[in-house]
Amino acid sequence: GILFFERMSQEVLDSIRQSLQ
């Protein structure tokens, strides 16, 4: 449940960081 959401948000943050760089 929450673990899935946490992992998904983490992947999204990494994706955004890569896009910014």
mmCIF file of N, CA and C in Angstrom:
data_model
loop_
_atom_site.group_PDB
_atom_site.id
_atom_site.type_symbol
_atom_site.label_atom_id
_atom_site.label_comp_id
_atom_site.label_asym_id
_atom_site.label_seq_id
_atom_site.Cartn_x
_atom_site.Cartn_y
_atom_site.Cartn_z
ATOM 1 N N GLY A 1 0.845 -1.199 0.000
ATOM 2 C CA GLY A 1 0.000 0.000 0.000
ATOM 3 C C GLY A 1 0.876 1.243 0.000
ATOM 4 N N ILE A 2 1.213 1.692 1.199
ATOM 5 C CA ILE A 2 2.002 2.924 1.302
ATOM 6 C C ILE A 2 3.406 2.718 0.726
ATOM 7 N N LEU A 3 3.969 1.526 0.951
ATOM 8 C CA LEU A 3 5.314 1.262 0.418
ATOM 9 C C LEU A 3 5.327 1.472 -1.088
ATOM 10 N N PHE A 4 4.297 1.005 -1.763
ATOM 11 C CA PHE A 4 4.219 1.163 -3.224
ATOM 12 C C PHE A 4 4.203 2.643 -3.579
ATOM 13 N N PHE A 5 3.403 3.417 -2.853
ATOM 14 C CA PHE A 5 3.320 4.860 -3.136
ATOM 15 C C PHE A 5 4.663 5.527 -2.891
ATOM 16 N N GLU A 6 5.330 5.140 -1.788
ATOM 17 C CA GLU A 6 6.642 5.724 -1.459
ATOM 18 C C GLU A 6 7.636 5.435 -2.576
ATOM 19 N N ARG A 7 7.688 4.190 -3.016
ATOM 20 C CA ARG A 7 8.633 3.816 -4.073
ATOM 21 C C ARG A 7 8.313 4.556 -5.373
ATOM 22 N N MET A 8 7.031 4.660 -5.690
ATOM 23 C CA MET A 8 6.640 5.347 -6.927
ATOM 24 C C MET A 8 7.059 6.814 -6.866
ATOM 25 N N SER A 9 6.784 7.466 -5.739
ATOM 26 C CA SER A 9 7.152 8.885 -5.614
ATOM 27 C C SER A 9 8.667 9.038 -5.701
ATOM 28 N N GLN A 10 9.421 8.093 -5.135
ATOM 29 C CA GLN A 10 10.891 8.154 -5.196
ATOM 30 C C GLN A 10 11.344 8.080 -6.645
ATOM 31 N N GLU A 11 10.735 7.182 -7.418
ATOM 32 C CA GLU A 11 11.120 7.059 -8.836
ATOM 33 C C GLU A 11 10.782 8.336 -9.578
ATOM 34 N N VAL A 12 9.653 8.929 -9.248
ATOM 35 C CA VAL A 12 9.246 10.184 -9.900
ATOM 36 C C VAL A 12 10.258 11.276 -9.576
ATOM 37 N N LEU A 13 10.679 11.367 -8.319
ATOM 38 C CA LEU A 13 11.654 12.392 -7.940
ATOM 39 C C LEU A 13 12.954 12.196 -8.707
ATOM 40 N N ASP A 14 13.423 10.966 -8.803
ATOM 41 C CA ASP A 14 14.657 10.690 -9.559
ATOM 42 C C ASP A 14 14.482 11.101 -11.015
ATOM 43 N N SER A 15 13.319 10.802 -11.579
ATOM 44 C CA SER A 15 13.061 11.145 -12.983
ATOM 45 C C SER A 15 13.095 12.657 -13.164
ATOM 46 N N ILE A 16 12.490 13.384 -12.235
ATOM 47 C CA ILE A 16 12.473 14.858 -12.327
ATOM 48 C C ILE A 16 13.899 15.398 -12.196
ATOM 49 N N ARG A 17 14.678 14.844 -11.275
ATOM 50 C CA ARG A 17 16.065 15.311 -11.112
ATOM 51 C C ARG A 17 16.838 15.135 -12.410
ATOM 52 N N GLN A 18 16.678 13.993 -13.057
ATOM 53 C CA GLN A 18 17.389 13.735 -14.310
ATOM 54 C C GLN A 18 16.923 14.731 -15.374
ATOM 55 N N SER A 19 15.652 15.047 -15.387
ATOM 56 C CA SER A 19 15.125 15.987 -16.387
ATOM 57 C C SER A 19 15.713 17.380 -16.153
ATOM 58 N N LEU A 20 15.815 17.771 -14.875
ATOM 59 C CA LEU A 20 16.365 19.100 -14.567
ATOM 60 C C LEU A 20 17.824 19.175 -14.969
ATOM 61 N N GLN A 21 18.554 18.074 -14.778
ATOM 62 C CA GLN A 21 19.963 18.067 -15.154
ATOM 63 C C GLN A 21 20.053 17.678 -16.609
#
